[in-house]
Coordinates of N, CA and C in Angstrom, one line a residue:
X198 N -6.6 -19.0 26.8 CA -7.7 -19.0 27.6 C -9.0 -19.3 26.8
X199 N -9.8 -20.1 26.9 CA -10.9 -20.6 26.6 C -12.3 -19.8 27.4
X200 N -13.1 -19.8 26.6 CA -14.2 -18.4 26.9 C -15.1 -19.9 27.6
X201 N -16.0 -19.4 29.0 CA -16.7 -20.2 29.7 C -17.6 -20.8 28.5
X202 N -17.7 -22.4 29.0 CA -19.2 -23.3 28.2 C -20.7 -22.9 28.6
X203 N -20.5 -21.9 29.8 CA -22.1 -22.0 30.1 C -21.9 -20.4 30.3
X204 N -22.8 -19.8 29.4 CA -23.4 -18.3 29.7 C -24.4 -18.0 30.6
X205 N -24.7 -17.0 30.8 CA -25.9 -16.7 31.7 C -27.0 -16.5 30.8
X206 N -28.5 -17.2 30.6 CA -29.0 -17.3 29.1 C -30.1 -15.9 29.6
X207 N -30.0 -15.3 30.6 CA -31.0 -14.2 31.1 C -29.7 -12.7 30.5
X208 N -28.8 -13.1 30.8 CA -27.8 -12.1 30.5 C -27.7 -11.8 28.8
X209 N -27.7 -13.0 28.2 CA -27.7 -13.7 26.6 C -28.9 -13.1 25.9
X210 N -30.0 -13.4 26.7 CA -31.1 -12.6 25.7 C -31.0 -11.3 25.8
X211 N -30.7 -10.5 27.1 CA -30.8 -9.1 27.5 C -29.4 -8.7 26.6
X212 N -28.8 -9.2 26.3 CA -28.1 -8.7 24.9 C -28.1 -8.5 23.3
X213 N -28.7 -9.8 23.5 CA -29.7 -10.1 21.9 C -31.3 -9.5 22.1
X214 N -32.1 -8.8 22.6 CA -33.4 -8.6 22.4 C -33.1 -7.2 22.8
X215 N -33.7 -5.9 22.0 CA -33.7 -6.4 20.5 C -32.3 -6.6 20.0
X216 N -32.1 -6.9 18.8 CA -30.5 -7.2 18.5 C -30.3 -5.5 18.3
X217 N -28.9 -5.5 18.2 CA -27.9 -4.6 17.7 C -28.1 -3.8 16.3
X218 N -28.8 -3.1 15.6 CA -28.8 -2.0 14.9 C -28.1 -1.7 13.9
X219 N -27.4 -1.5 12.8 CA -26.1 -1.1 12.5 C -26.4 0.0 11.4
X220 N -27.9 -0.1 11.2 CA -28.2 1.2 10.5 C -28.9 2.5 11.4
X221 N -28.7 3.5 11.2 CA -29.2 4.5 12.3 C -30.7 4.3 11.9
X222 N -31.0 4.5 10.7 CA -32.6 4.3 10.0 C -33.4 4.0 10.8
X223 N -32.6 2.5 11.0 CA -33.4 1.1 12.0 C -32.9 1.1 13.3
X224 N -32.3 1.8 13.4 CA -32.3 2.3 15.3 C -33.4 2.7 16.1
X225 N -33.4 2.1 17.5 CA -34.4 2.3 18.2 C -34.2 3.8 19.0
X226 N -32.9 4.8 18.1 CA -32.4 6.1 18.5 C -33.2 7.1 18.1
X227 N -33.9 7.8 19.1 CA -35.0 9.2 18.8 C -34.1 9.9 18.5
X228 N -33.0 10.5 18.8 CA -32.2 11.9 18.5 C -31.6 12.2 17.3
X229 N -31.3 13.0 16.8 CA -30.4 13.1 15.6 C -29.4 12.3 15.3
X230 N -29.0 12.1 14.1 CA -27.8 11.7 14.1 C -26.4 11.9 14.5
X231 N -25.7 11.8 15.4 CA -24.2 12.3 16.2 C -23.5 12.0 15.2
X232 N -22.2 12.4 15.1 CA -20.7 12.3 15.0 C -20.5 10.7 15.8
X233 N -19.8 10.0 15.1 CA -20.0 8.7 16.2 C -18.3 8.2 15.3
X234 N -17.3 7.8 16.6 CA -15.5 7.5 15.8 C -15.7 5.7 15.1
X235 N -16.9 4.8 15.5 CA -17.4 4.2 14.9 C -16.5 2.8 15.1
X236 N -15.0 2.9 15.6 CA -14.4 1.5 16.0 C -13.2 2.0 17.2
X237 N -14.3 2.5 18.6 CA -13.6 2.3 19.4 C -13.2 1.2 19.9
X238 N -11.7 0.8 19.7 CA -10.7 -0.5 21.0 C -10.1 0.0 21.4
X239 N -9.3 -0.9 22.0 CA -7.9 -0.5 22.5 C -7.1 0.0 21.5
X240 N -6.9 -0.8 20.5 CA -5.8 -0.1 19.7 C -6.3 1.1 19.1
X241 N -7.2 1.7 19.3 CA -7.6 2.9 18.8 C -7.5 3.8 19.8
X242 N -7.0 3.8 21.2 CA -6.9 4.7 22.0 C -5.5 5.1 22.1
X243 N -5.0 6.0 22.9 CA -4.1 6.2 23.9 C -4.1 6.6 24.8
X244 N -3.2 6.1 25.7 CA -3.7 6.4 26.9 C -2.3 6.5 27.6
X245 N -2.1 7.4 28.4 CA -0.6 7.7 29.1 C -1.2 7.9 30.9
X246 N -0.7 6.8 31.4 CA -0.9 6.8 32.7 C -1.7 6.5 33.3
X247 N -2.7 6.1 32.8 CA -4.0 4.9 32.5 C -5.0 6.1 32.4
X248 N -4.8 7.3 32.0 CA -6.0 8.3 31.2 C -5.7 8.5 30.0
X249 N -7.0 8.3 29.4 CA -7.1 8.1 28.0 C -7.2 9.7 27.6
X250 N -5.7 9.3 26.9 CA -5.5 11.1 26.3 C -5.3 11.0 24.9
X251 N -6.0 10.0 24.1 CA -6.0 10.7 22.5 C -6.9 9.1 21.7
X252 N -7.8 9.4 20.9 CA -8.3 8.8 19.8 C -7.0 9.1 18.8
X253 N -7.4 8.1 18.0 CA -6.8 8.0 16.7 C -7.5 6.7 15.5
X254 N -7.5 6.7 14.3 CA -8.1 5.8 13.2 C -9.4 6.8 13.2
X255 N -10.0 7.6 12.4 CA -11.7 8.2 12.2 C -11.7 7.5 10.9
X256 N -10.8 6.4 9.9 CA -11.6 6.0 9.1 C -12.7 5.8 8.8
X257 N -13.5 5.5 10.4 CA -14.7 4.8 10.1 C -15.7 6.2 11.0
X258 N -15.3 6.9 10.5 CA -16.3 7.9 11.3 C -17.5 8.1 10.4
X259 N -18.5 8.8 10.9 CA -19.8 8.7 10.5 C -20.6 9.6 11.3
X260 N -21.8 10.2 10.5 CA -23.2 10.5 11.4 C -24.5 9.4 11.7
X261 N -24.7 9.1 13.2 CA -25.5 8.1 13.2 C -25.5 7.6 14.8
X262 N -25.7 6.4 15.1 CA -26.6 6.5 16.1 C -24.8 6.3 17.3
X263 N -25.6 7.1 18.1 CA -24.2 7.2 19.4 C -24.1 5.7 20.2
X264 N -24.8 4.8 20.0 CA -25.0 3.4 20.7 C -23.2 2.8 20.4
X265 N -22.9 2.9 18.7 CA -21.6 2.5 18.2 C -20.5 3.3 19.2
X266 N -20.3 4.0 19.6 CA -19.5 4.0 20.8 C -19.6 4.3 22.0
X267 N -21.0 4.8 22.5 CA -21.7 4.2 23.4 C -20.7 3.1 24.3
X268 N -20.6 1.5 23.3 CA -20.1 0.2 23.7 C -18.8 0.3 24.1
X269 N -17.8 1.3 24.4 CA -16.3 1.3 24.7 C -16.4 1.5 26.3
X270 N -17.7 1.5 26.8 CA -18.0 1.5 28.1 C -17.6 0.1 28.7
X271 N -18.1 -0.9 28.0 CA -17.5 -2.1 28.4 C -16.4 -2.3 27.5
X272 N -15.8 -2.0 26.3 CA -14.8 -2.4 25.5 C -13.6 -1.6 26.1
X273 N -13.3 -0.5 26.9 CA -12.6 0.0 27.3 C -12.1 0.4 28.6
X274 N -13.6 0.5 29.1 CA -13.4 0.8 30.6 C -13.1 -0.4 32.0
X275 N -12.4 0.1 32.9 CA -12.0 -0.9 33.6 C -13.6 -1.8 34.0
X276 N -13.3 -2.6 34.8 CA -14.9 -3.5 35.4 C -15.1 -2.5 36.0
X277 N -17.0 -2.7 36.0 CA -17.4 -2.2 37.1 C -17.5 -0.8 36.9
X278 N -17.7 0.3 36.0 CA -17.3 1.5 35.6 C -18.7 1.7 34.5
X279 N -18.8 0.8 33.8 CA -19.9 0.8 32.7 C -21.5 1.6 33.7
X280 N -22.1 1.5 34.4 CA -22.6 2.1 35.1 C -22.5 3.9 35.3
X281 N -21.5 4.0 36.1 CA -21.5 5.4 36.2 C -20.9 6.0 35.6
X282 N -20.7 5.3 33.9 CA -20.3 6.4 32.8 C -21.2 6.5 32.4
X283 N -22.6 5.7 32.2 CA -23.6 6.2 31.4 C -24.4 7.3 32.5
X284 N -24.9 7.1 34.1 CA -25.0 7.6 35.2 C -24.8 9.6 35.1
X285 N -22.9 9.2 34.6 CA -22.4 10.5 34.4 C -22.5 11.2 32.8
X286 N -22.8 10.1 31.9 CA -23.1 10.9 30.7 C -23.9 11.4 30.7
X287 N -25.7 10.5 31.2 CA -26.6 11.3 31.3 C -27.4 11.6 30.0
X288 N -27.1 11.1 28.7 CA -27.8 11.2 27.7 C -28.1 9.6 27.1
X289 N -27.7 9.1 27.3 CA -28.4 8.0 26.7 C -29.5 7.1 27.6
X290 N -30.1 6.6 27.1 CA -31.7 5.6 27.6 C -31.4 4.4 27.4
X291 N -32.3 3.9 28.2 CA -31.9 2.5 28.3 C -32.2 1.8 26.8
X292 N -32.4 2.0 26.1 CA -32.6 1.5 24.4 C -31.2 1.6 23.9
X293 N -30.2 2.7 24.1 CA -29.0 3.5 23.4 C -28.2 2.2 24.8
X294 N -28.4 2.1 25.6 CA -27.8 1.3 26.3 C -27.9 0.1 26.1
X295 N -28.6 -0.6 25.9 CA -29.0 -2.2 25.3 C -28.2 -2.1 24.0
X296 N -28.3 -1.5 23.3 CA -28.0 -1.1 21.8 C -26.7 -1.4 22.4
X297 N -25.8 -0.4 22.7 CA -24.5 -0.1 22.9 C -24.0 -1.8 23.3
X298 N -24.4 -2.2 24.3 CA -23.8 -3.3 25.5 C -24.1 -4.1 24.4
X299 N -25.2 -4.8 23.5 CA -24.9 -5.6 22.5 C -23.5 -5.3 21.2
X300 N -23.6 -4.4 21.3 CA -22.7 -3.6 20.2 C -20.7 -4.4 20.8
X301 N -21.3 -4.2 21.8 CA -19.9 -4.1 22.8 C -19.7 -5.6 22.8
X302 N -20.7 -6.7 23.1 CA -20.6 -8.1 22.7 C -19.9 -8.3 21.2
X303 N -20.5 -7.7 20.3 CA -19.9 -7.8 18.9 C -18.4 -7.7 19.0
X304 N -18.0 -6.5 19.7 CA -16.9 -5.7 18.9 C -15.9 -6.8 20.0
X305 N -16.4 -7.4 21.3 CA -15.9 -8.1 22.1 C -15.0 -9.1 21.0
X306 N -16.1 -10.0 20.5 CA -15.8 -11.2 19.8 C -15.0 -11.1 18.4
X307 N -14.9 -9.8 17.5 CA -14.0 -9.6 17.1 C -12.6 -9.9 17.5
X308 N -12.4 -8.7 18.8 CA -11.2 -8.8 19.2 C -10.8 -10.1 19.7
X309 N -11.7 -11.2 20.0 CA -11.1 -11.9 20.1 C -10.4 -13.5 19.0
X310 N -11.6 -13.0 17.9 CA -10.9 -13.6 16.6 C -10.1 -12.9 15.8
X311 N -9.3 -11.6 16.2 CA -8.6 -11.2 15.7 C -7.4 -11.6 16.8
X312 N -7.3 -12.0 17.8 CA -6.9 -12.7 18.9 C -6.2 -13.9 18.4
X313 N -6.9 -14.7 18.4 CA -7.0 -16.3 17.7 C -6.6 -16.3 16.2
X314 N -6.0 -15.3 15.7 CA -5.6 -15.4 14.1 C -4.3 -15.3 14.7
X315 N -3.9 -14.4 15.1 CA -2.4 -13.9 15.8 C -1.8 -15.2 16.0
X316 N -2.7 -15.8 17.4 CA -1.8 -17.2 17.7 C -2.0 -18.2 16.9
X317 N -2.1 -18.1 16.0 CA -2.3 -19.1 14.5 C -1.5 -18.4 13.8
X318 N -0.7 -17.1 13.9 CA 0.1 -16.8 12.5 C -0.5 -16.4 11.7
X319 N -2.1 -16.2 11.4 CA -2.7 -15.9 10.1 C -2.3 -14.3 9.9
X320 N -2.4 -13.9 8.6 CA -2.1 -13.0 8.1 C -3.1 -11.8 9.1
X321 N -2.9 -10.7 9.5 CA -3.8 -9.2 10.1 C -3.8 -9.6 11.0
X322 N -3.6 -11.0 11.9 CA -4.1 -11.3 13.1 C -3.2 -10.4 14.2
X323 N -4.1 -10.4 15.4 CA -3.3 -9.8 16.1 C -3.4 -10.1 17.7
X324 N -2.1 -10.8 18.2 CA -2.3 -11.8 19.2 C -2.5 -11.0 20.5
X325 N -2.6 -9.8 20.6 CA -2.6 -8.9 22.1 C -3.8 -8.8 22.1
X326 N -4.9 -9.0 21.0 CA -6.0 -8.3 21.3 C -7.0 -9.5 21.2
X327 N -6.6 -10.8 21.6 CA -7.3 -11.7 22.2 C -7.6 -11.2 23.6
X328 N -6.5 -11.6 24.8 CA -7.0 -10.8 25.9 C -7.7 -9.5 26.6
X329 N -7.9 -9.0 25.4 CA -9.0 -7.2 25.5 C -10.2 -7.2 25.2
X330 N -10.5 -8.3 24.6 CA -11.6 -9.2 24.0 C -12.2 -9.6 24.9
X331 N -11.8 -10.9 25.2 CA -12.2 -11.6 26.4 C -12.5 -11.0 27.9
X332 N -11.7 -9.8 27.8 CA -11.6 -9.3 29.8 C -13.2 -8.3 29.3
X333 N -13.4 -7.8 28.0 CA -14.1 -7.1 27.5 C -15.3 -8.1 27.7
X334 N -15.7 -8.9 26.9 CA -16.9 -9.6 26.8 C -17.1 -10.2 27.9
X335 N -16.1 -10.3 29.0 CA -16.4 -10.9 30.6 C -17.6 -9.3 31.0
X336 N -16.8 -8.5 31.0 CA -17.9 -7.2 31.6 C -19.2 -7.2 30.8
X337 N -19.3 -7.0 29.9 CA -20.5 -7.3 28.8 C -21.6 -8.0 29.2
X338 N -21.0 -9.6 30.1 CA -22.0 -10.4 30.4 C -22.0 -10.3 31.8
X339 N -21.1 -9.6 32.4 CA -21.6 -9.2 34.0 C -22.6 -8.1 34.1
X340 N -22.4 -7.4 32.9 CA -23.3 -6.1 32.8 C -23.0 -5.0 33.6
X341 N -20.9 -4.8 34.0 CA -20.5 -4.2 34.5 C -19.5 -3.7 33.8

């Protein structure tokens, strides 16, 4: 599957401006530093019965800005849902939200060159997580 030639360039900057953060320092995040699991995907969840009943990988855990998983709103959740999990979280602002949903573009495009290594045979690649990628960075730019 080939990712569309034409983006939506209103959608494109509202993900790039401001860009994505990766130090808390330089975060546009007023609150303390959180606990943050730092590489939520798919393959870091589990899920039995389509509820997500267990994290797993905290290699990359950290204190720092909640935006880094924040983004599993679109990297995880079905369409259309990204809305009334922040709605129902209730703690983050539209800054921690911009943050996050660019974050979630990133971690989109990842999965999907870890995607495209797979069907190449390269070495780490991993061919399932092309399509989690893609259905991901589709919501990202729907902004659902």
């Amino acid at each position: 599957m080939r990712l569309p030639n034409k983006i939506d360039t209103h959608v494109h900057r509202e993900c790039r401006q401001p860009p994505p953060s990766y130090s808390y320092r330089e975060s546009s995040n007023k609150g303390p530093p959180l606990w943050v699991h730092g590489d939520l995907h798919p393959a870091n969840v589990v899920v039995s019965d389509g509820t997500l009943s267990g994290i797993v990988d905290f290699g990359d855990m950290f204190a720092g800005d909640p935006a880094l998983d924040l983004a599993a709103a679109w990297v995880l959740l079905p369409a259309g849902t990204a809305s009334r999990f922040f709605d129902t979280y209730a703690r983050a602002d539209e800054a921690a939200i911009r943050r996050a949903r660019g974050l979630a573009a990133m971690k989109s495009l990842f999965l999907i060159l870890m995607g495209q290594n797979g069907d190449r045979g390269l070495p780490g690649g991993k061919p399932n997580w092309g399509p989690a990628g893609r259905a991901a960075l589709d919501r990202v730019l729907k902004g659902v």
